């Protein structure tokens, strides 16, 4: 396993947000790095955790939406696991504890067995419930969009589920609230996430507001809408054919297309952010090389208007046809993940200037090349004590020690026993600072046994942090 190397284009260390970790995943192999779930240390971009994909293509060979979320006052690492993005099945949104043990596995409830969770969403609400996105096939008269009378639709659903009890609290289906002529994709039957049909609306984010309504993003409608938390009815729709808002920015506030990750950014719901892909296929708004943008909108619900508050474009311009994210960090900076384009960019909260820009793979070959993609990127805190011990090997007189996923290691204490001594007579030999993912330490001649123990910032031994005793 080789971790991806970052190419750093911009890094103003005084201006970046201080959150210690970057969370992401790769959907395909990059060079010698298999697709994997990743945590990197923000301060030096060294690897903290990698969970390489299962090479046989089984469930878990692709992960997406890796981040921490708080549920019932506990922080979990959460992410979607599937065999592949467009594949036949998936297996849940996993909630992992500080030992990386799977605690909850959220999947659709009460639907047909072949109906599975799709890659797009797994969002904890303030009610300690989880919102997930689901594809489900159903027949449709597709003649209004040039399809057959016996057409097949992949509808987009979301469910709200209590992950602890698995109780289903709410189910919502796009077809009940939009008409098929709202779609921006031509009628075409495909197979994705185990469903076969026309992926007409493509729900890709959902969150719950403080007063219990749902904000939903539909890539294939190019619409973001708010829905009543009791009835599911549309309260308002922004963008796309269903748009109700007058555009105070000459069209630039409502012409977003194929967008992702729509979130409210103020308690009064006036500020709304999204990742506006635009994209080459089925062009709606922008044309050119710099079309994708992080977009912050100011909505006025009395006047029913939308205005561009902020736009974040890639420094050298980019078009990302799919995926992508827009996050707001603790210090107010904005973190944009560019989806199909393997770049992560942070913008200053006041100036809007790019203060951090890294690339973790070559640019994609074309607009449909998913191989170097990362679905969403997050920055935040995390504390983990893996259930497995540190790994240590000695080669050519050098001890190499690492503890995949451990966040609290500051130093390694090296215990040794010399030739002629027993393995239970190990004595503390030296303490060395941890150096990135894997620390290498020269082993003294005449050493017969060696063991590494992880120490925290207070130089205390971390429970579970002792490697096996190696006999040289
Ligand atoms: C997906 O399902 C189809 C139909 O059941 C099957 O022919 C195909 O082999 C499956 N593909 C994978 C990757 O499992
Ligand atoms: C949601 O629907 C319920 C029931 O019809 C209604 O009482 C409530 O006012 C609606 N909420 C919003 C925000 O429209
Ligand atoms: C809309 O965006 C385009 C592209 O950035 C820009 O050239 C144009 O001036 C904007 N229009 C308004 C009214 O802001």
Coordinates of C-alpha atoms and ligand atoms in Angstrom, one line a residue:
X1 CA 0.0 0.0 0.0
X2 CA 1.4 3.4 -1.0
X3 CA -0.5 6.5 0.1
X4 CA -1.2 9.2 -2.6
X5 CA 1.3 12.1 -2.6
X6 CA -0.1 15.6 -2.7
X7 CA 1.1 18.2 -5.1
X8 CA 0.9 21.4 -3.1
X9 CA 0.1 24.4 -5.3
X10 CA -0.8 27.0 -2.6
X11 CA -0.4 26.8 1.2
X12 CA -0.6 29.8 3.4
X13 CA -0.1 28.2 6.7
X14 CA -1.1 31.3 8.7
X15 CA -4.5 31.6 6.9
X16 CA -5.7 28.0 6.8
X17 CA -8.2 26.6 9.2
X18 CA -6.6 24.7 12.1
X19 CA -8.7 21.5 12.0
X20 CA -6.2 18.7 12.3
X21 CA -7.4 16.2 9.7
X22 CA -8.6 15.9 6.1
X23 CA -11.1 13.2 5.3
X24 CA -11.5 11.8 1.8
X25 CA -11.6 8.6 -0.3
X26 CA -10.4 7.6 -3.7
X27 CA -12.8 5.7 -5.9
X28 CA -10.2 3.9 -8.1
X29 CA -6.5 3.1 -7.9
X30 CA -4.1 6.0 -8.3
X31 CA -0.7 4.7 -9.4
X32 CA 0.3 2.2 -6.7
X33 CA -2.5 3.4 -4.3
X34 CA -5.6 1.2 -4.3
X35 CA -9.0 2.9 -3.8
X36 CA -9.2 3.6 -0.1
X37 CA -10.8 5.5 2.8
X38 CA -8.3 8.1 3.9
X39 CA -7.5 10.5 6.8
X40 CA -4.6 12.8 6.4
X41 CA -3.0 15.2 8.9
X42 CA -3.6 18.8 7.8
X43 CA -0.4 20.1 9.2
X44 CA 1.9 18.1 7.0
X45 CA -0.4 16.0 4.7
X46 CA 1.0 12.8 6.2
X47 CA -1.2 9.7 6.3
X48 CA -3.1 9.0 9.5
X49 CA -5.5 6.2 8.3
X50 CA -5.9 4.2 5.2
X51 CA -8.4 1.4 4.7
X52 CA -7.5 0.0 1.3
X53 CA -10.4 -1.4 -0.7
X54 CA -11.1 -5.1 -1.0
X55 CA -9.3 -6.1 -4.1
X56 CA -12.0 -8.6 -5.1
X57 CA -14.5 -5.9 -5.8
X58 CA -16.7 -7.0 -2.9
X59 CA -18.7 -4.5 -0.7
X60 CA -16.3 -2.0 0.7
X61 CA -14.1 -1.7 -2.4
X62 CA -15.5 1.8 -2.8
X63 CA -16.2 4.3 -0.1
X64 CA -17.4 7.8 -0.2
X65 CA -18.5 10.7 2.0
X66 CA -15.8 10.0 4.6
X67 CA -16.2 12.4 7.6
X68 CA -17.0 12.5 11.3
X69 CA -20.5 13.1 12.5
X70 CA -21.9 13.5 16.0
X71 CA -24.8 11.2 17.0
X72 CA -26.2 11.0 20.5
X73 CA -23.2 13.0 21.8
X74 CA -20.7 10.5 20.4
X75 CA -18.4 11.2 17.4
X76 CA -18.3 8.6 14.7
X77 CA -16.4 8.2 11.5
X78 CA -19.1 7.7 8.9
X79 CA -19.0 6.7 5.2
X80 CA -20.8 4.9 2.5
X81 CA -19.5 1.5 1.3
X82 CA -20.3 -0.2 -1.9
X83 CA -18.7 -2.4 -4.6
X84 CA -18.5 0.4 -7.1
X85 CA -20.2 3.7 -7.8
X86 CA -22.5 2.5 -10.5
X87 CA -22.6 -1.1 -9.3
X88 CA -25.3 -3.4 -8.3
X89 CA -25.5 -3.2 -4.6
X90 CA -24.1 -1.3 -1.7
X91 CA -23.8 -2.0 2.0
X92 CA -24.9 0.8 4.2
X93 CA -23.6 4.0 5.6
X94 CA -21.3 2.8 8.3
X95 CA -20.8 4.5 11.7
X96 CA -17.4 3.6 13.2
X97 CA -16.4 4.3 16.7
X98 CA -13.0 5.4 18.0
X99 CA -11.7 1.8 17.6
X100 CA -12.9 1.8 13.9
X101 CA -15.5 -0.8 14.9
X102 CA -18.8 -0.7 12.9
X103 CA -21.5 0.3 15.4
X104 CA -24.4 1.3 13.1
X105 CA -24.9 0.3 9.5
X106 CA -27.7 2.4 8.0
X107 CA -29.7 1.0 5.1
X108 CA -33.1 1.6 3.6
X109 CA -36.0 0.3 5.8
X110 CA -39.2 -1.3 4.6
X111 CA -38.4 -1.2 0.8
X112 CA -38.0 -4.1 -1.6
X113 CA -34.8 -6.2 -1.0
X114 CA -33.1 -5.0 -4.2
X115 CA -33.6 -1.3 -3.2
X116 CA -30.3 -0.1 -1.8
X117 CA -28.7 2.9 -0.4
X118 CA -26.9 5.0 -3.0
X119 CA -23.6 6.7 -2.7
X120 CA -24.9 10.2 -2.2
X121 CA -26.0 11.0 1.3
X122 CA -25.8 9.9 4.9
X123 CA -26.5 13.0 7.0
X124 CA -27.1 13.1 10.8
X125 CA -29.9 15.5 11.8
X126 CA -30.2 17.5 15.0
X127 CA -32.8 14.9 16.1
X128 CA -30.1 12.2 16.2
X129 CA -31.5 10.5 13.2
X130 CA -29.9 9.8 9.8
X131 CA -31.0 10.9 6.3
X132 CA -30.0 8.5 3.5
X133 CA -30.5 8.7 -0.3
X134 CA -32.0 5.7 -2.2
X135 CA -32.7 4.7 -5.8
X136 CA -35.8 2.7 -6.5
X137 CA -37.1 1.6 -9.9
X138 CA -40.7 2.0 -10.9
X139 CA -42.8 1.9 -14.1
X140 CA -43.7 5.3 -15.7
X141 CA -45.4 6.6 -18.8
X142 CA -42.4 8.3 -20.3
X143 CA -44.1 9.7 -23.4
X144 CA -44.0 13.3 -22.1
X145 CA -40.2 13.1 -22.4
X146 CA -40.0 11.1 -25.6
X147 CA -39.8 7.7 -24.0
X148 CA -42.2 4.7 -24.2
X149 CA -45.6 4.4 -22.5
X150 CA -44.2 1.4 -20.5
X151 CA -41.1 3.3 -19.4
X152 CA -38.9 2.6 -16.4
X153 CA -37.9 5.3 -13.9
X154 CA -35.3 5.2 -11.2
X155 CA -36.8 7.4 -8.6
X156 CA -34.9 9.2 -6.0
X157 CA -36.0 8.6 -2.4
X158 CA -34.8 9.7 0.9
X159 CA -35.5 8.1 4.3
X160 CA -35.0 9.4 7.8
X161 CA -34.0 6.5 10.1
X162 CA -33.1 6.2 13.8
X163 CA -29.8 4.3 13.4
X164 CA -30.0 2.9 16.9
X165 CA -33.4 1.3 16.7
X166 CA -33.6 1.1 12.9
X167 CA -37.0 2.8 13.1
X168 CA -38.2 4.4 9.9
X169 CA -39.4 7.9 10.6
X170 CA -40.0 9.4 7.1
X171 CA -39.9 8.4 3.4
X172 CA -40.0 10.8 0.6
X173 CA -40.0 10.2 -3.2
X174 CA -39.2 12.8 -5.9
X175 CA -41.9 11.6 -8.3
X176 CA -44.6 12.7 -5.8
X177 CA -43.4 16.3 -5.9
X178 CA -41.9 17.0 -9.3
X179 CA -43.0 16.2 -12.9
X180 CA -40.8 14.2 -15.2
X181 CA -40.6 17.1 -17.7
X182 CA -38.6 19.0 -15.0
X183 CA -35.6 16.6 -15.8
X184 CA -32.6 17.9 -17.7
X185 CA -31.5 14.4 -18.8
X186 CA -32.9 12.7 -21.9
X187 CA -34.9 9.5 -21.4
X188 CA -32.4 6.7 -21.2
X189 CA -32.5 3.4 -19.2
X190 CA -29.3 2.7 -17.2
X191 CA -28.4 0.6 -14.2
X192 CA -27.0 2.3 -11.1
X193 CA -26.9 1.2 -7.5
X194 CA -28.8 -1.9 -8.3
X195 CA -31.7 0.0 -9.9
X196 CA -32.5 0.0 -13.7
X197 CA -34.4 2.8 -15.4
X198 CA -34.1 6.5 -16.2
X199 CA -32.2 8.4 -13.5
X200 CA -34.5 11.4 -14.0
X201 CA -33.9 13.4 -10.8
X202 CA -30.8 12.1 -9.0
X203 CA -31.1 13.3 -5.4
X204 CA -27.6 14.0 -4.1
X205 CA -27.9 15.8 -0.8
X206 CA -30.6 16.2 1.9
X207 CA -30.5 17.9 5.3
X208 CA -33.1 18.7 7.9
X209 CA -33.8 22.2 9.1
X210 CA -34.3 23.2 12.8
X211 CA -38.0 23.4 12.2
X212 CA -38.1 19.9 10.7
X213 CA -38.3 20.6 6.9
X214 CA -35.9 19.0 4.3
X215 CA -33.5 20.7 2.0
X216 CA -32.9 18.5 -1.0
X217 CA -30.6 18.8 -4.1
X218 CA -31.4 17.1 -7.4
X219 CA -28.6 17.0 -9.9
X220 CA -30.7 16.0 -12.9
X221 CA -33.3 18.6 -12.2
X222 CA -30.6 21.3 -11.5
X223 CA -33.0 22.2 -8.6
X224 CA -32.6 22.7 -4.9
X225 CA -35.8 22.6 -2.9
X226 CA -37.3 22.8 0.6
X227 CA -39.9 20.2 1.6
X228 CA -42.4 20.2 4.4
X229 CA -41.3 17.8 7.1
X230 CA -44.8 16.5 7.7
X231 CA -46.3 16.3 4.2
X232 CA -43.2 16.4 2.0
X233 CA -44.9 19.1 -0.1
X234 CA -42.6 21.6 -1.9
X235 CA -42.2 24.8 0.1
X236 CA -40.0 26.4 -2.5
X237 CA -37.8 25.4 -5.5
X238 CA -34.7 27.1 -6.6
X239 CA -33.0 26.6 -10.0
X240 CA -33.9 24.4 -12.9
X241 CA -37.3 24.3 -14.6
X242 CA -39.1 24.4 -11.3
X243 CA -37.4 27.6 -10.2
X244 CA -39.6 30.2 -8.4
X245 CA -36.9 32.8 -7.5
X246 CA -36.2 36.0 -9.4
X247 CA -32.5 36.3 -10.1
X248 CA -30.8 39.5 -8.8
X249 CA -27.5 38.5 -10.2
X250 CA -28.3 38.5 -13.9
X251 CA -29.0 34.8 -14.0
X252 CA -25.9 33.7 -12.1
X253 CA -27.8 32.9 -8.9
X254 CA -30.2 30.4 -10.4
X255 CA -28.3 29.0 -13.4
X256 CA -26.4 26.4 -11.3
X257 CA -26.4 23.0 -13.0
X258 CA -25.7 19.3 -12.0
X259 CA -25.0 20.7 -8.5
X260 CA -24.1 18.9 -5.2
X261 CA -24.0 19.3 -1.5
X262 CA -26.7 22.0 -0.9
X263 CA -26.6 23.3 2.7
X264 CA -28.1 26.1 4.7
X265 CA -25.5 28.4 6.1
X266 CA -27.5 30.7 8.4
X267 CA -30.2 30.1 11.0
X268 CA -32.7 32.2 9.0
X269 CA -32.0 29.9 6.0
X270 CA -31.2 32.9 3.8
X271 CA -27.6 31.8 3.1
X272 CA -27.4 28.6 1.0
X273 CA -24.3 27.0 -0.3
X274 CA -23.7 24.4 -3.0
X275 CA -21.1 23.0 -5.3
X276 CA -22.2 24.1 -8.8
X277 CA -20.7 21.6 -11.3
X278 CA -22.0 23.1 -14.5
X279 CA -20.2 20.6 -16.8
X280 CA -19.9 19.9 -20.4
X281 CA -22.8 17.5 -20.9
X282 CA -26.3 19.0 -21.4
X283 CA -24.9 22.5 -20.8
X284 CA -27.4 24.8 -18.9
X285 CA -25.6 27.8 -17.6
X286 CA -21.9 28.6 -18.0
X287 CA -19.7 27.8 -21.0
X288 CA -15.9 27.8 -20.9
X289 CA -13.1 26.4 -18.8
X290 CA -13.9 27.9 -15.4
X291 CA -17.5 26.9 -15.0
X292 CA -17.5 24.9 -11.8
X293 CA -17.8 27.0 -8.6
X294 CA -18.5 26.9 -4.9
X295 CA -21.6 29.0 -4.7
X296 CA -23.0 30.9 -1.8
X297 CA -26.5 32.4 -2.4
X298 CA -28.6 34.9 -0.4
X299 CA -32.3 34.1 -0.6
X300 CA -35.1 36.5 0.2
X301 CA -38.2 34.5 0.9
X302 CA -40.5 37.6 1.1
X303 CA -39.4 39.0 -2.3
X304 CA -38.7 35.5 -3.6
X305 CA -35.3 36.5 -5.0
X306 CA -31.9 34.9 -5.2
X307 CA -28.5 36.8 -5.3
X308 CA -24.9 35.5 -5.6
X309 CA -23.2 36.3 -2.2
X310 CA -19.9 34.6 -3.0
X311 CA -18.4 32.5 -5.8
X312 CA -15.3 30.3 -5.4
X313 CA -13.7 29.3 -8.7
X314 CA -10.6 27.1 -9.1
X315 CA -7.5 29.2 -9.4
X316 CA -6.7 28.0 -12.9
X317 CA -10.3 27.3 -13.8
X318 CA -12.0 23.9 -13.8
X319 CA -15.1 22.1 -15.0
X320 CA -16.1 19.1 -12.8
X321 CA -18.9 17.2 -14.4
X322 CA -19.8 15.2 -11.3
X323 CA -19.4 15.0 -7.5
X324 CA -17.9 17.8 -5.4
X325 CA -18.5 19.5 -2.1
X326 CA -18.7 22.9 -0.3
X327 CA -17.8 23.0 3.4
X328 CA -17.5 25.8 5.9
X329 CA -14.7 25.3 8.4
X330 CA -14.5 26.4 12.0
X331 CA -12.6 29.6 11.2
X332 CA -15.1 30.5 8.4
X333 CA -12.9 29.4 5.5
X334 CA -14.6 27.5 2.7
X335 CA -13.3 24.1 1.7
X336 CA -14.1 23.0 -1.9
X337 CA -13.7 19.4 -3.1
X338 CA -13.7 19.3 -6.9
X339 CA -15.3 15.9 -7.4
X340 CA -14.0 14.3 -10.6
X341 CA -11.0 16.7 -10.5
X342 CA -8.7 15.4 -7.8
X343 CA -8.1 18.8 -6.1
X344 CA -8.9 20.2 -2.6
X345 CA -9.0 24.0 -2.2
X346 CA -9.5 26.2 0.8
X347 CA -10.6 29.9 0.5
X348 CA -10.2 32.6 3.1
X349 CA -13.4 33.7 4.8
X350 CA -12.9 37.4 4.3
X351 CA -10.9 37.9 1.2
X352 CA -12.1 34.8 -0.7
X353 CA -8.5 34.2 -1.7
X354 CA -7.2 30.7 -2.2
X355 CA -5.1 29.8 0.9
X356 CA -4.6 26.1 0.2
X357 CA -4.7 24.1 -2.9
X358 CA -3.5 20.5 -3.4
X359 CA -3.9 17.8 -6.0
X360 CA -3.7 14.1 -5.2
X361 CA -3.8 12.5 -8.7
X362 CA -3.5 13.5 -12.3
X363 CA -6.3 15.5 -13.9
X364 CA -9.0 13.3 -15.4
X365 CA -8.6 12.3 -19.1
X366 CA -12.0 13.6 -20.0
X367 CA -15.2 14.9 -18.4
X368 CA -16.5 11.4 -17.9
X369 CA -13.4 10.0 -16.3
X370 CA -14.2 9.0 -12.7
X371 CA -11.0 7.3 -11.9
X372 CA -9.3 10.1 -9.9
X373 CA -12.4 11.3 -8.2
X374 CA -13.1 12.0 -4.5
X375 CA -16.9 12.4 -3.8
X376 CA -16.6 14.9 -1.0
X377 CA -13.8 16.3 1.2
X378 CA -14.0 17.3 4.8
X379 CA -11.7 18.8 7.4
X380 CA -12.2 18.3 11.1
X381 CA -11.1 16.7 14.4
X382 CA -11.0 13.0 15.3
X383 CA -9.7 10.9 18.1
X384 CA -9.1 7.2 17.5
X385 CA -7.5 4.3 19.3
X386 CA -7.6 1.4 16.7
X387 CA -8.7 -2.0 17.8
X388 CA -5.5 -3.4 16.1
X389 CA -2.0 -3.0 17.5
X390 CA 0.8 -1.0 15.9
X391 CA 2.7 -2.7 13.1
X392 CA 6.5 -3.0 13.4
X393 CA 9.2 -4.7 11.3
X394 CA 12.9 -4.6 11.4
X395 CA 14.8 -4.6 8.1
X396 CA 18.6 -4.1 7.7
X397 CA 19.0 -2.8 11.2
X398 CA 16.1 -0.3 11.1
X399 CA 12.8 -0.6 13.0
X400 CA 9.8 0.7 11.0
X401 CA 6.7 1.3 13.2
X402 CA 3.3 2.7 12.4
X403 CA -0.2 2.5 13.9
X404 CA -2.8 2.8 11.1
X405 CA -5.6 5.2 12.3
X406 CA -4.2 6.2 15.6
X407 CA -4.5 9.9 16.2
X408 CA -2.9 10.4 19.7
X409 CA 0.6 9.1 19.1
X410 CA 3.3 11.7 19.8
X411 CA 6.3 9.5 20.5
X412 CA 7.4 5.9 20.2
X413 CA 9.1 4.2 23.2
X414 CA 11.5 1.5 22.1
X415 CA 12.1 -1.4 24.4
X416 CA 14.9 -3.9 23.7
X417 CA 16.7 -6.9 25.0
X418 CA 20.2 -7.8 24.0
X419 CA 21.6 -11.1 22.8
X420 CA 21.6 -13.7 25.5
X421 CA 18.6 -12.0 27.3
X422 CA 15.0 -13.2 27.3
X423 CA 12.1 -11.7 25.5
X424 CA 10.5 -10.8 28.9
X425 CA 13.6 -8.8 30.0
X426 CA 12.9 -5.8 27.6
X427 CA 14.2 -2.5 28.9
X428 CA 13.4 1.0 27.7
X429 CA 16.1 1.9 25.2
X430 CA 15.0 5.2 23.7
X431 CA 12.1 7.5 23.0
X432 CA 11.7 8.9 19.5
X433 CA 9.2 11.4 18.2
X434 CA 6.6 10.0 15.8
X435 CA 7.6 11.1 12.3
X436 CA 4.6 11.0 9.9
X437 CA 2.7 7.8 9.2
X438 CA 5.7 5.5 9.6
X439 CA 8.6 6.2 12.0
X440 CA 12.0 4.6 11.3
X441 CA 14.5 4.1 14.1
X442 CA 18.0 2.5 13.9
X443 CA 18.3 -0.7 16.1
X444 CA 21.5 -1.0 18.1
X445 CA 23.8 -3.9 17.2
X446 CA 23.5 -6.9 19.5
X447 CA 19.7 -6.3 20.0
X448 CA 17.9 -9.5 20.0
X449 CA 14.3 -8.4 20.8
X450 CA 12.6 -5.1 20.1
X451 CA 9.1 -3.7 20.8
X452 CA 7.6 -0.3 20.2
X453 CA 5.0 1.3 22.5
X454 CA 3.0 4.4 21.5
X455 CA 3.1 7.4 23.8
X456 CA 0.6 10.3 23.9
X457 CA 1.5 14.0 24.2
X458 CA 2.0 13.5 27.9
X459 CA 4.4 10.7 27.2
X460 CA 2.0 8.2 28.7
X461 CA 1.6 4.8 27.1
X462 CA -1.5 4.5 25.0
X463 CA -3.7 1.5 25.9
X464 CA -3.5 -1.1 23.1
X465 CA -0.5 0.7 21.6
X466 CA 2.2 -1.9 22.0
X467 CA 3.6 -3.7 18.9
X468 CA 4.4 -7.4 19.0
X469 CA 7.8 -8.3 20.3
X470 CA 10.1 -8.8 17.3
X471 CA 12.9 -11.3 17.5
X472 CA 15.8 -10.3 15.2
Ligands
LIG1 C1 -25.2 -6.9 -11.7 O1 -26.5 -7.5 -11.9 C2 -26.6 -8.1 -13.2 C3 -28.1 -8.6 -13.3 O2 -28.4 -9.2 -12.1 C4 -25.6 -9.2 -13.3 O3 -25.7 -9.8 -14.6 C5 -24.2 -8.6 -13.2 O4 -23.2 -9.6 -13.2 C6 -24.1 -7.8 -11.9 N1 -22.8 -7.1 -11.8 C7 -22.0 -7.1 -10.7 C8 -20.8 -6.3 -10.8 O5 -22.3 -7.7 -9.7
LIG2 C1 -46.3 21.7 6.7 O1 -47.5 21.1 6.6 C2 -48.3 21.1 7.8 C3 -49.5 20.3 7.6 O2 -50.2 20.7 6.4 C4 -48.7 22.6 8.0 O3 -49.4 22.7 9.2 C5 -47.3 23.4 8.2 O4 -47.6 24.8 8.3 C6 -46.5 23.2 6.9 N1 -45.2 23.8 7.2 C7 -44.6 24.7 6.3 C8 -43.3 25.3 6.6 O5 -45.1 24.9 5.2
LIG3 C1 -22.4 36.4 -14.3 O1 -21.2 35.6 -14.3 C2 -20.3 35.8 -15.5 C3 -19.2 34.8 -15.4 O2 -18.5 34.9 -14.2 C4 -19.8 37.2 -15.4 O3 -19.1 37.5 -16.6 C5 -21.0 38.2 -15.4 O4 -20.6 39.5 -15.3 C6 -22.0 37.9 -14.3 N1 -23.2 38.7 -14.4 C7 -23.6 39.4 -13.3 C8 -24.8 40.3 -13.6 O5 -23.0 39.5 -12.2

